[in-house]
């Protein structure tokens, strides 16, 4: 009937898929449905989170759009998906509400493999989607849609395959749905079977927090980068720790996103990124923007990535916190001619070696420093002279000001004067934490140390201990609330996230910038459930120094390593090991400690991380770990020796498949490692280790049998 309202349909998607989802939105509207799309419905100034929840709750169906980019993307889009799933659980069995729709061939999230998926890229994919929506329309007494629209000729579409399985309605409760995916195994698609999936424009992350001041610096660097749209340039920002290089880079990336049609790639690197091998997972991610599909033991070469990133318009690439020029060389080689590069670094030598524009970032100006304190504290006019004194005492150092402001904020204004006086006294006397040597290459910063010491002493004893234990995490690396819960020995990640939020409020940690998702207007900063955290390198150095002073480093590092082993084991069990890739620096950090202090723990970490390393072209690091295990186990018991040799054999077997490796040599080395392991693994003492090693040995013999020049009969 004409007066029957149309079916309300919510479209959930990642920003990279906006063009094709916009096309879907137009088709649904043309065919009589009432779709909801953020860019069409949200108005400036609206509470995006509230409006999205209201729209999803008011919708009668939710289409969740998946692509090779969105399935591995973190951020608000995952929150939308979870919220839609929660609403689905409220529906009676058989209700079609939550509809997963594949925009291209990609691996579905493990948790959704019990729901039948739609395939928009197939010739009849949209027709089946409309059929499901019409079933839902009948359930809620809404007006059905009709097939009138035509697909845009530029949209991605899969070549029809013979023998395809006909499908039923898509979406609904898992208990009432059918999985039509062959044997359920995941597989890689090559270009011989399907056309390349196409271009997914990379998007800048949201800044971790608001930036106060720096208008002149921002405008100067932004002008350089904008000029690169027609003639690509390289620019570098260098300065001492804590002056705000990262925050400036975040805001530049976000503000210029619309100026670069090819998109923005933002990579936070840090002091642990000093090996060119670590560039390989980033190259894989970059290649995926251009439709590259991961192949086992075949990472993309920089020149392949360059070709995939070319031809989409000017591209902005931001490499934040670079410590080693050689380590980023593969990334620089992958940049197309139309790419602009922005690097932030502490080292002036790196900035100059890049050969482009350089900008030395210093402390804030007097006006910007006072504005920062005003923004954080909302003072009365009468308080401004006091805050000006604080800024002067801290030398207008951005990080020191952030920490000091967070210390003042909860205090009554009548006590601000004594607090400012005490912080200023500590700076003058250089008496932050006394004689506290910092680890590694870090050098103390008296202004930051004075503000940090004042804030630290204001914490409860329990919070002080938790701050110290943050020193167990890898420098510059992000971590999840689940990891914090393990190191802090808390029962739930939610409890850890609440504590992390308290440290963020005090300026002692940050939530990592969230990727831009389908929802615009997300407030700056993290803090939503599942947000990841990190600590400024300098603050982490102070935390570790305090941990050592308290003789707690061994305890904290052991908890850190055990926590990451448990997280890796859980990810393997759930077949979602790729989710640990963002925390790979933490796994590396855990192994580096364990190999020196707990060999059994190191062995377990190496064994459980091997699949992740293989999946993301880090096999040579897996071999390095195994070689260290063999060396450390020489004076240990037979079980330790056998386990280490078995791990070495596994790594050598994987290395045999790498491009440029001598396959025959590596397989023979793997065979020798397994045979050596069998000296220590006997059926009566270690039946499982013995059986596993014999099985692996048999697999290597089979692989050797297939090589030219081998006695096939003998090997088999």
XYZ file of C-alpha atoms in Angstrom:
716
model
C 0.000 0.000 0.000
C 1.164 3.517 -0.808
C 0.824 4.736 2.783
C 2.907 1.855 4.212
C 6.286 3.228 5.319
C 9.401 1.903 3.567
C 11.841 -0.425 5.348
C 14.415 1.515 7.393
C 17.915 0.200 6.647
C 21.112 1.251 8.465
C 24.380 1.072 6.446
C 27.476 0.275 8.540
C 30.824 0.549 6.748
C 34.415 1.758 6.883
C 35.325 5.112 5.373
C 37.561 3.487 2.761
C 34.444 1.832 1.282
C 32.454 5.065 1.141
C 32.189 5.257 -2.707
C 30.677 1.801 -3.186
C 28.468 2.123 -0.076
C 27.204 5.465 -1.356
C 26.265 3.686 -4.580
C 24.435 1.045 -2.535
C 22.637 3.815 -0.635
C 21.469 5.413 -3.901
C 20.222 2.087 -5.247
C 18.285 1.277 -2.096
C 16.612 4.689 -2.134
C 15.735 4.313 -5.816
C 14.233 0.898 -5.130
C 11.888 2.084 -2.397
C 13.815 1.501 0.835
C 14.708 4.102 3.480
C 18.489 3.732 3.985
C 20.460 5.646 6.648
C 23.995 6.775 5.758
C 26.065 8.905 8.111
C 27.267 11.398 5.506
C 23.675 12.018 4.449
C 21.987 12.081 7.847
C 24.424 13.598 10.357
C 24.495 17.367 10.710
C 27.322 19.570 12.045
C 27.204 19.848 15.824
C 25.169 16.685 16.418
C 26.279 14.104 18.985
C 27.477 11.502 16.465
C 27.539 8.608 18.949
C 24.020 9.260 20.216
C 22.611 9.832 16.728
C 24.131 6.635 15.351
C 22.812 4.544 18.228
C 19.372 6.117 17.825
C 19.404 5.481 14.075
C 20.497 1.871 14.446
C 17.913 1.213 17.151
C 15.202 2.779 14.956
C 16.235 0.766 11.893
C 14.502 -2.437 10.884
C 17.609 -3.930 9.258
C 21.339 -3.270 9.454
C 23.595 -4.007 6.486
C 27.193 -4.413 7.648
C 29.511 -3.912 4.666
C 32.796 -5.839 4.669
C 35.896 -5.525 2.498
C 39.496 -6.687 2.768
C 40.282 -3.398 4.526
C 37.356 -3.209 6.930
C 37.626 -6.793 8.241
C 41.015 -6.017 9.795
C 40.305 -2.407 10.722
C 39.965 -1.297 14.325
C 38.015 1.663 15.554
C 34.449 2.888 15.804
C 33.215 0.709 12.933
C 33.820 -2.347 15.150
C 31.747 -0.727 17.890
C 28.885 -0.276 15.409
C 29.098 -3.938 14.407
C 28.992 -5.116 18.014
C 26.044 -2.851 18.769
C 24.153 -4.246 15.769
C 24.896 -7.792 16.938
C 23.525 -6.955 20.377
C 20.285 -5.745 18.812
C 20.121 -8.923 16.688
C 20.288 -11.023 19.847
C 17.142 -9.286 21.083
C 15.205 -10.488 18.036
C 13.285 -13.778 17.820
C 15.026 -16.639 16.034
C 14.538 -16.458 12.297
C 14.532 -12.636 12.258
C 16.555 -11.059 9.470
C 18.080 -7.940 10.999
C 21.893 -8.172 10.983
C 22.947 -8.645 7.334
C 26.678 -9.064 6.561
C 27.379 -7.993 2.980
C 30.712 -8.671 1.277
C 31.695 -5.844 -1.063
C 34.467 -8.038 -2.470
C 36.108 -11.403 -1.850
C 37.642 -11.261 1.622
C 37.969 -13.339 4.772
C 34.995 -12.927 7.071
C 35.506 -12.315 10.802
C 35.505 -15.610 12.661
C 32.567 -14.589 14.867
C 30.302 -14.079 11.828
C 30.948 -17.325 10.022
C 27.723 -18.792 11.339
C 25.607 -16.246 9.447
C 24.951 -16.480 5.730
C 26.602 -13.587 3.936
C 25.513 -11.525 0.986
C 27.908 -11.017 -1.931
C 27.349 -7.584 -3.437
C 30.067 -8.114 -6.046
C 28.242 -11.084 -7.622
C 25.898 -10.451 -10.578
C 22.837 -11.434 -8.535
C 24.186 -10.205 -5.195
C 22.037 -7.080 -5.031
C 18.939 -9.008 -6.096
C 19.415 -11.465 -3.211
C 19.964 -8.567 -0.826
C 16.646 -7.029 -1.912
C 14.949 -10.400 -1.428
C 16.206 -10.550 2.165
C 15.163 -6.978 2.843
C 11.700 -7.740 1.499
C 11.437 -10.748 3.815
C 12.296 -8.387 6.665
C 9.757 -5.856 5.355
C 7.098 -8.549 5.600
C 8.131 -9.290 9.197
C 7.688 -5.655 10.275
C 4.810 -4.772 7.925
C 6.911 -2.273 5.926
C 6.648 -1.562 2.225
C 8.698 -3.890 0.041
C 11.265 -2.594 -2.410
C 11.350 -3.196 -6.148
C 14.323 -3.839 -8.427
C 14.578 -0.737 -10.609
C 18.111 0.603 -10.088
C 21.164 -0.240 -12.159
C 24.665 -0.750 -10.866
C 27.255 1.865 -11.730
C 29.593 0.420 -14.385
C 32.713 1.300 -12.366
C 31.649 -0.731 -9.358
C 33.621 -3.839 -8.429
C 32.069 -7.085 -9.577
C 33.323 -10.649 -9.505
C 33.534 -12.804 -12.609
C 30.724 -15.388 -12.471
C 31.914 -18.840 -11.437
C 30.484 -22.100 -12.640
C 28.993 -24.499 -10.186
C 28.180 -21.847 -7.630
C 25.898 -22.720 -4.765
C 22.503 -21.093 -4.718
C 21.832 -19.227 -1.537
C 18.955 -18.577 0.767
C 18.114 -15.256 2.381
C 21.122 -13.630 3.964
C 21.445 -12.383 7.540
C 19.506 -13.283 10.661
C 20.228 -15.296 13.776
C 23.021 -17.809 13.416
C 20.782 -20.644 14.635
C 18.433 -20.057 11.712
C 21.026 -19.368 9.002
C 23.002 -21.414 6.503
C 26.721 -21.084 5.776
C 27.402 -21.501 2.068
C 31.209 -21.396 1.969
C 32.409 -24.753 0.729
C 34.247 -26.586 3.484
C 34.489 -23.465 5.629
C 38.228 -23.062 5.108
C 39.739 -19.691 4.300
C 41.680 -19.351 1.075
C 43.656 -16.835 -0.908
C 42.303 -15.470 -4.163
C 44.724 -14.750 -6.993
C 44.225 -12.489 -9.936
C 43.914 -15.469 -12.245
C 40.581 -16.371 -10.665
C 39.067 -12.932 -10.067
C 39.796 -9.372 -11.110
C 41.785 -7.281 -8.663
C 39.489 -6.161 -5.830
C 40.250 -2.495 -6.572
C 41.330 0.611 -4.731
C 40.595 1.285 -1.064
C 41.566 4.843 -0.233
C 43.609 5.027 2.988
C 42.317 7.514 5.558
C 44.047 9.512 8.279
C 43.502 8.621 11.936
C 41.688 10.965 14.263
C 44.075 12.951 16.440
C 44.563 11.551 19.930
C 43.613 14.919 21.474
C 43.061 18.561 20.622
C 46.100 20.629 19.685
C 46.429 24.019 21.338
C 48.488 26.622 19.548
C 51.134 25.760 16.945
C 49.123 27.736 14.350
C 52.220 29.142 12.623
C 54.001 25.781 12.559
C 50.857 24.062 11.319
C 50.297 26.554 8.505
C 53.910 26.463 7.337
C 54.131 22.679 7.144
C 50.605 22.340 5.724
C 51.554 24.779 2.937
C 54.616 22.682 2.093
C 52.553 19.517 1.912
C 49.720 21.071 -0.082
C 52.238 22.274 -2.651
C 53.232 18.639 -3.042
C 49.930 17.778 -4.653
C 51.421 18.813 -7.968
C 55.125 18.310 -7.192
C 55.643 15.758 -4.420
C 57.914 16.872 -1.598
C 59.541 15.483 1.515
C 59.259 17.357 4.804
C 60.655 16.552 8.239
C 59.827 17.892 11.691
C 62.501 17.361 14.331
C 62.749 18.334 17.986
C 63.393 17.154 21.511
C 61.038 14.621 23.158
C 57.691 15.867 24.375
C 57.443 19.112 22.393
C 54.469 17.842 20.376
C 55.812 16.414 17.100
C 53.383 13.493 17.072
C 50.314 15.582 17.888
C 51.220 18.065 15.170
C 51.629 15.209 12.676
C 48.262 13.715 13.676
C 46.475 17.017 13.125
C 48.241 17.687 9.827
C 47.248 14.236 8.549
C 43.618 14.651 9.606
C 43.276 18.221 8.322
C 44.855 17.473 4.924
C 42.984 14.231 4.297
C 40.574 15.965 1.927
C 43.412 17.643 0.003
C 44.966 14.381 -1.133
C 42.725 12.348 -3.471
C 45.001 9.323 -3.087
C 44.448 9.345 0.684
C 46.624 9.569 3.773
C 48.788 6.794 5.205
C 49.819 7.416 8.823
C 52.367 5.099 10.459
C 53.559 5.557 14.071
C 56.976 3.845 14.200
C 58.995 4.588 17.341
C 62.363 3.631 18.782
C 61.890 -0.120 18.280
C 61.523 0.293 14.500
C 65.182 -0.123 13.578
C 65.120 -3.142 11.283
C 64.096 -2.941 7.597
C 62.455 -6.340 8.053
C 59.788 -4.685 10.200
C 58.687 -2.706 7.153
C 57.316 -5.869 5.504
C 53.929 -5.967 7.323
C 53.498 -2.264 6.565
C 54.232 -2.884 2.892
C 51.570 -5.604 2.899
C 49.076 -3.190 4.417
C 49.931 -0.506 1.879
C 49.645 -2.990 -0.970
C 46.191 -4.028 0.231
C 44.954 -0.482 -0.451
C 45.610 -1.228 -4.112
C 43.883 -4.611 -4.115
C 46.918 -6.820 -3.437
C 45.983 -10.159 -1.886
C 48.358 -11.794 0.559
C 50.192 -14.835 -0.749
C 51.965 -17.250 1.560
C 55.696 -16.532 1.804
C 55.385 -13.923 -0.927
C 55.434 -10.397 0.527
C 55.151 -7.548 -1.963
C 58.369 -5.884 -3.041
C 58.571 -2.093 -2.603
C 58.330 -1.580 -6.365
C 55.110 -3.638 -6.464
C 53.639 -1.517 -3.691
C 54.665 1.611 -5.540
C 52.792 0.434 -8.630
C 49.668 -0.358 -6.593
C 49.683 3.056 -4.897
C 50.218 4.918 -8.168
C 47.551 6.462 -10.319
C 45.047 7.432 -7.615
C 46.055 11.049 -7.196
C 48.409 12.730 -4.753
C 49.062 10.668 -1.623
C 50.268 11.875 1.784
C 52.403 9.476 3.835
C 53.299 10.324 7.444
C 56.048 8.360 9.212
C 55.940 9.426 12.845
C 58.870 9.094 15.254
C 61.618 7.765 12.980
C 64.804 6.613 14.695
C 66.634 4.794 11.902
C 66.923 5.884 8.281
C 67.802 2.421 6.956
C 64.730 0.902 8.623
C 62.353 3.125 6.641
C 64.179 2.710 3.336
C 61.769 -0.017 2.055
C 58.852 2.305 2.843
C 60.461 5.198 0.982
C 61.134 2.920 -1.995
C 57.420 2.029 -2.075
C 56.258 5.630 -2.456
C 54.860 6.570 -5.872
C 56.051 9.722 -7.598
C 52.899 11.578 -6.557
C 53.412 10.861 -2.846
C 54.315 13.543 -0.301
C 56.279 12.336 2.716
C 56.170 13.866 6.203
C 58.604 12.488 8.798
C 58.851 13.358 12.472
C 62.029 12.531 14.335
C 64.113 13.523 17.326
C 67.267 13.403 15.234
C 68.255 16.431 13.223
C 70.645 14.217 11.224
C 67.722 12.118 9.942
C 65.722 15.212 9.036
C 68.632 16.593 7.005
C 69.432 13.251 5.358
C 65.923 13.070 3.889
C 66.860 15.974 1.628
C 63.625 17.951 1.822
C 62.149 20.756 3.858
C 62.984 20.643 7.571
C 61.231 22.310 10.474
C 62.816 22.404 13.952
C 59.983 22.208 16.473
C 60.771 23.929 19.750
C 58.810 24.550 22.929
C 55.537 26.476 22.770
C 55.402 30.226 22.550
C 54.343 32.129 25.687
C 50.877 32.710 24.237
C 50.409 29.089 23.135
C 51.634 27.757 26.482
C 49.137 29.936 28.362
C 46.365 28.958 25.939
C 47.111 25.288 26.532
C 46.751 25.752 30.289
C 43.575 27.768 29.795
C 42.064 25.041 27.616
C 42.915 22.302 30.102
C 41.932 24.186 33.281
C 39.243 26.732 32.328
C 40.647 29.266 34.826
C 39.250 32.596 35.953
C 40.968 35.751 34.725
C 42.487 36.200 38.153
C 44.291 32.839 37.765
C 46.059 33.737 34.517
C 49.173 35.367 36.085
C 49.679 32.222 38.163
C 49.377 30.013 35.100
C 51.802 32.244 33.222
C 54.268 31.653 36.074
C 53.733 27.891 35.725
C 54.348 28.013 31.983
C 57.528 29.998 32.535
C 58.735 27.590 35.233
C 58.222 24.644 32.874
C 59.873 26.427 29.988
C 56.699 26.188 27.867
C 57.432 22.472 27.369
C 54.250 20.905 25.995
C 54.425 17.503 27.738
C 55.398 19.072 31.077
C 52.497 21.521 30.785
C 50.016 18.735 29.983
C 51.067 16.785 33.086
C 51.084 19.846 35.330
C 47.647 20.952 34.118
C 46.256 17.474 34.784
C 47.650 17.684 38.330
C 46.015 21.053 38.970
C 42.636 20.248 37.424
C 41.134 18.239 40.315
C 42.469 20.602 42.999
C 40.513 23.520 44.478
C 41.702 26.740 42.907
C 42.765 28.001 46.282
C 45.488 25.310 46.283
C 46.809 26.030 42.795
C 49.293 28.596 44.054
C 51.084 26.174 46.390
C 51.132 23.490 43.681
C 52.673 25.861 41.111
C 55.224 27.019 43.649
C 56.225 23.426 44.425
C 56.570 22.462 40.750
C 58.654 25.576 40.072
C 60.873 24.762 43.062
C 61.464 21.243 41.759
C 62.473 22.576 38.331
C 64.908 25.094 39.856
C 66.417 22.484 42.173
C 66.421 19.722 39.560
C 64.879 17.523 42.223
C 62.256 15.518 40.404
C 63.085 11.915 41.264
C 66.604 12.577 42.492
C 69.377 10.529 40.911
C 67.266 8.331 38.638
C 69.188 6.969 35.611
C 66.962 6.394 32.566
C 67.259 3.259 30.424
C 68.670 3.018 26.921
C 69.232 6.174 24.919
C 66.794 8.284 26.924
C 68.055 11.362 28.696
C 66.239 13.044 31.555
C 64.202 16.195 30.883
C 64.148 18.298 34.058
C 60.875 20.107 33.263
C 59.001 16.915 32.454
C 60.551 15.148 35.425
C 59.490 17.894 37.849
C 55.871 17.797 36.628
C 55.842 14.001 36.542
C 57.303 13.645 40.043
C 54.678 16.006 41.436
C 51.898 14.060 39.702
C 53.374 10.686 40.706
C 53.572 11.607 44.388
C 49.934 12.661 44.238
C 48.884 9.131 43.208
C 47.755 6.486 45.661
C 50.354 3.766 46.386
C 48.364 1.344 44.212
C 48.302 3.739 41.241
C 52.006 4.455 41.659
C 52.716 0.748 41.361
C 50.519 0.464 38.280
C 52.314 3.436 36.702
C 55.672 1.779 37.363
C 54.454 -1.475 35.800
C 53.747 0.397 32.564
C 57.530 0.411 32.257
C 57.346 -3.308 31.443
C 55.735 -2.565 28.066
C 57.778 -1.996 24.919
C 58.728 1.646 24.276
C 56.600 3.542 21.741
C 54.318 0.534 21.266
C 50.581 0.425 21.776
C 48.867 -2.159 23.944
C 45.331 -3.289 24.658
C 43.383 -3.088 27.912
C 43.521 -6.897 27.966
C 47.331 -6.699 28.055
C 47.239 -4.059 30.791
C 44.864 -6.259 32.779
C 47.369 -9.115 32.590
C 50.344 -7.011 33.671
C 48.313 -5.368 36.442
C 46.762 -8.716 37.458
C 43.205 -7.463 37.065
C 40.239 -9.686 36.343
C 38.827 -7.884 33.307
C 40.034 -5.635 30.475
C 37.274 -3.212 31.419
C 38.856 -2.687 34.839
C 42.198 -2.017 33.157
C 40.630 0.407 30.706
C 39.143 2.410 33.573
C 42.614 2.720 35.110
C 44.131 3.620 31.758
C 41.523 6.348 31.404
C 42.639 7.709 34.788
C 46.247 7.852 33.567
C 45.109 9.511 30.341
C 43.285 12.176 32.383
C 46.523 12.831 34.262
C 48.511 13.187 31.041
C 50.515 10.036 31.811
C 49.259 7.966 28.860
C 47.183 8.392 25.709
C 44.625 6.374 23.826
C 45.870 5.724 20.327
C 44.224 7.646 17.484
C 41.199 5.774 16.186
C 40.976 5.127 12.441
C 38.318 7.224 10.726
C 35.304 4.968 10.294
C 31.918 5.363 8.750
C 30.921 7.883 11.390
C 32.057 11.473 11.093
C 32.594 13.792 13.959
C 34.052 11.304 16.433
C 35.515 13.326 19.287
C 39.255 13.529 19.454
C 40.735 10.779 21.554
C 39.945 7.202 22.378
C 38.365 5.964 25.506
C 35.640 3.773 24.073
C 35.641 0.152 25.131
C 38.429 -1.698 23.373
C 40.535 1.457 22.894
C 44.263 0.838 22.694
C 46.763 2.826 24.717
C 50.381 3.873 24.566
C 52.765 5.909 26.659
C 55.118 8.643 25.562
C 58.630 7.218 25.223
C 59.989 9.564 27.872
C 57.246 8.722 30.387
C 57.757 5.003 29.767
C 61.482 5.495 30.442
C 60.704 7.117 33.781
C 58.239 4.316 34.609
C 60.901 1.684 33.881
C 63.519 3.581 35.908
C 61.116 3.725 38.861
C 60.341 0.034 38.387
C 64.029 -0.791 38.640
C 64.484 1.440 41.674
C 61.670 -0.488 43.393
C 63.283 -3.848 42.416
C 60.093 -4.844 40.570
C 61.366 -5.165 37.011
C 61.658 -8.963 37.000
C 58.123 -9.360 38.341
C 56.637 -6.899 35.875
C 58.515 -8.220 32.837
C 57.535 -11.781 33.706
C 53.890 -10.741 33.916
C 54.250 -8.916 30.601
C 55.714 -11.962 28.854
C 53.148 -14.352 30.368
C 50.343 -12.002 29.377
C 51.412 -11.823 25.744
C 51.869 -15.578 25.597
C 48.282 -16.003 26.830
C 46.975 -13.421 24.335
C 48.848 -15.108 21.484
C 47.582 -18.558 22.484
C 44.005 -17.291 22.652
C 44.302 -15.625 19.244
C 45.669 -18.850 17.745
C 42.870 -20.910 19.282
C 40.279 -18.533 17.823
C 42.130 -18.354 14.475
C 42.427 -14.573 14.717
C 46.184 -14.311 15.246
C 46.291 -11.308 12.884
C 44.723 -9.245 15.665
C 48.034 -9.411 17.535
C 49.970 -7.812 14.672
C 49.555 -4.254 16.071
C 51.130 -5.526 19.300
C 53.959 -7.410 17.616
C 56.538 -5.023 19.172
C 55.204 -6.185 22.547
C 55.640 -9.849 21.574
C 59.167 -9.056 20.471
C 59.807 -7.226 23.741
C 58.457 -10.204 25.702
C 60.692 -12.660 23.857
C 63.792 -10.485 24.346
C 63.270 -10.630 28.096
C 62.249 -14.286 28.254
C 65.228 -15.583 26.249
C 67.501 -14.186 28.967
C 65.405 -15.035 32.013
C 62.913 -17.848 31.347
C 63.798 -20.286 28.558
C 60.550 -22.268 28.760
C 58.553 -19.056 28.417
C 60.708 -17.964 25.478
C 60.128 -21.341 23.808
C 56.371 -21.020 24.263
C 56.382 -17.466 22.889
C 58.389 -18.499 19.820
C 56.166 -21.489 19.120
C 52.909 -19.600 19.477
C 54.068 -16.533 17.528
C 55.453 -18.519 14.569
C 52.180 -18.562 12.610
C 51.757 -14.805 13.020
C 55.338 -14.276 11.857
C 54.782 -16.540 8.859
C 51.521 -14.823 7.927
C 53.139 -11.380 7.881
C 56.483 -12.215 6.272
C 58.493 -12.204 9.491
C 59.836 -15.739 9.009
C 63.451 -14.627 9.236
C 62.785 -13.175 12.676
C 61.152 -16.481 13.612
C 64.398 -18.174 12.541
C 66.385 -15.713 14.642
C 64.276 -16.527 17.704
C 64.695 -20.266 17.114
C 68.469 -19.921 16.719
C 68.646 -18.089 20.056
C 66.612 -20.866 21.671
C 69.025 -23.526 20.386
C 72.005 -21.602 21.708
C 70.442 -20.983 25.141
C 69.305 -24.623 25.513
C 72.741 -26.197 25.037
C 73.261 -26.597 28.778
C 69.613 -27.412 29.581
C 67.709 -30.679 29.818
C 66.786 -32.886 26.873
C 63.249 -31.555 26.631
C 64.475 -27.967 26.239
C 67.022 -29.027 23.597
C 64.464 -31.032 21.653
C 61.886 -28.236 21.743
C 64.407 -25.631 20.552
C 65.601 -27.820 17.678
C 62.015 -28.561 16.662
C 61.263 -24.835 16.553
C 64.400 -24.288 14.467
C 63.309 -27.009 12.046
C 59.904 -25.352 11.665
C 61.496 -21.970 10.918
C 63.930 -23.453 8.400
C 61.076 -25.256 6.662
C 59.233 -21.967 6.284
C 62.361 -20.164 5.122
C 62.699 -22.730 2.331
C 59.602 -21.190 0.733
C 60.892 -17.616 0.758
C 61.933 -15.931 -2.487
C 65.701 -15.865 -2.932
C 66.340 -18.761 -0.540
C 68.090 -22.012 -1.527
C 65.092 -24.282 -1.056
C 67.102 -27.521 -1.097
C 69.629 -26.216 1.425
C 66.988 -24.924 3.826
C 64.986 -28.174 3.666
C 68.103 -30.204 4.391
C 68.907 -27.913 7.315
C 65.346 -28.401 8.601
C 65.702 -32.162 8.252
C 68.973 -32.066 10.190
C 67.347 -30.008 12.962
C 64.476 -32.501 13.315
C 66.854 -35.471 13.328
C 68.947 -33.769 15.992
C 65.783 -33.128 18.013
C 65.002 -36.860 17.907
C 68.184 -37.458 19.925
C 66.401 -35.786 22.841
C 62.792 -36.760 22.156
C 62.092 -40.443 22.851
C 58.686 -42.155 22.681
C 58.887 -43.290 26.287
C 59.908 -39.902 27.735
C 58.352 -37.308 25.408
C 55.719 -39.058 23.252
C 54.051 -35.881 21.971
C 57.316 -34.135 21.095
C 58.598 -37.323 19.451
C 55.454 -37.794 17.361
C 55.295 -34.138 16.294
C 58.947 -34.113 15.275
C 58.596 -37.328 13.268
C 55.561 -35.874 11.520
C 57.445 -32.673 10.669
C 60.436 -34.700 9.502
C 58.170 -36.674 7.192
C 56.784 -33.461 5.702
C 60.302 -32.225 4.914
C 61.240 -35.555 3.308
C 58.134 -35.308 1.138
C 59.088 -31.774 0.073
C 62.627 -32.913 -0.722
C 61.227 -35.768 -2.812
C 59.653 -33.214 -5.164
C 62.926 -31.404 -5.915
C 64.813 -32.087 -9.149
C 67.818 -34.343 -8.690
C 66.535 -35.988 -5.507
C 66.019 -39.740 -5.249
C 62.229 -39.532 -4.961
C 61.771 -43.177 -4.007
C 64.422 -42.928 -1.286
C 62.993 -39.715 0.165
C 59.452 -41.052 0.245
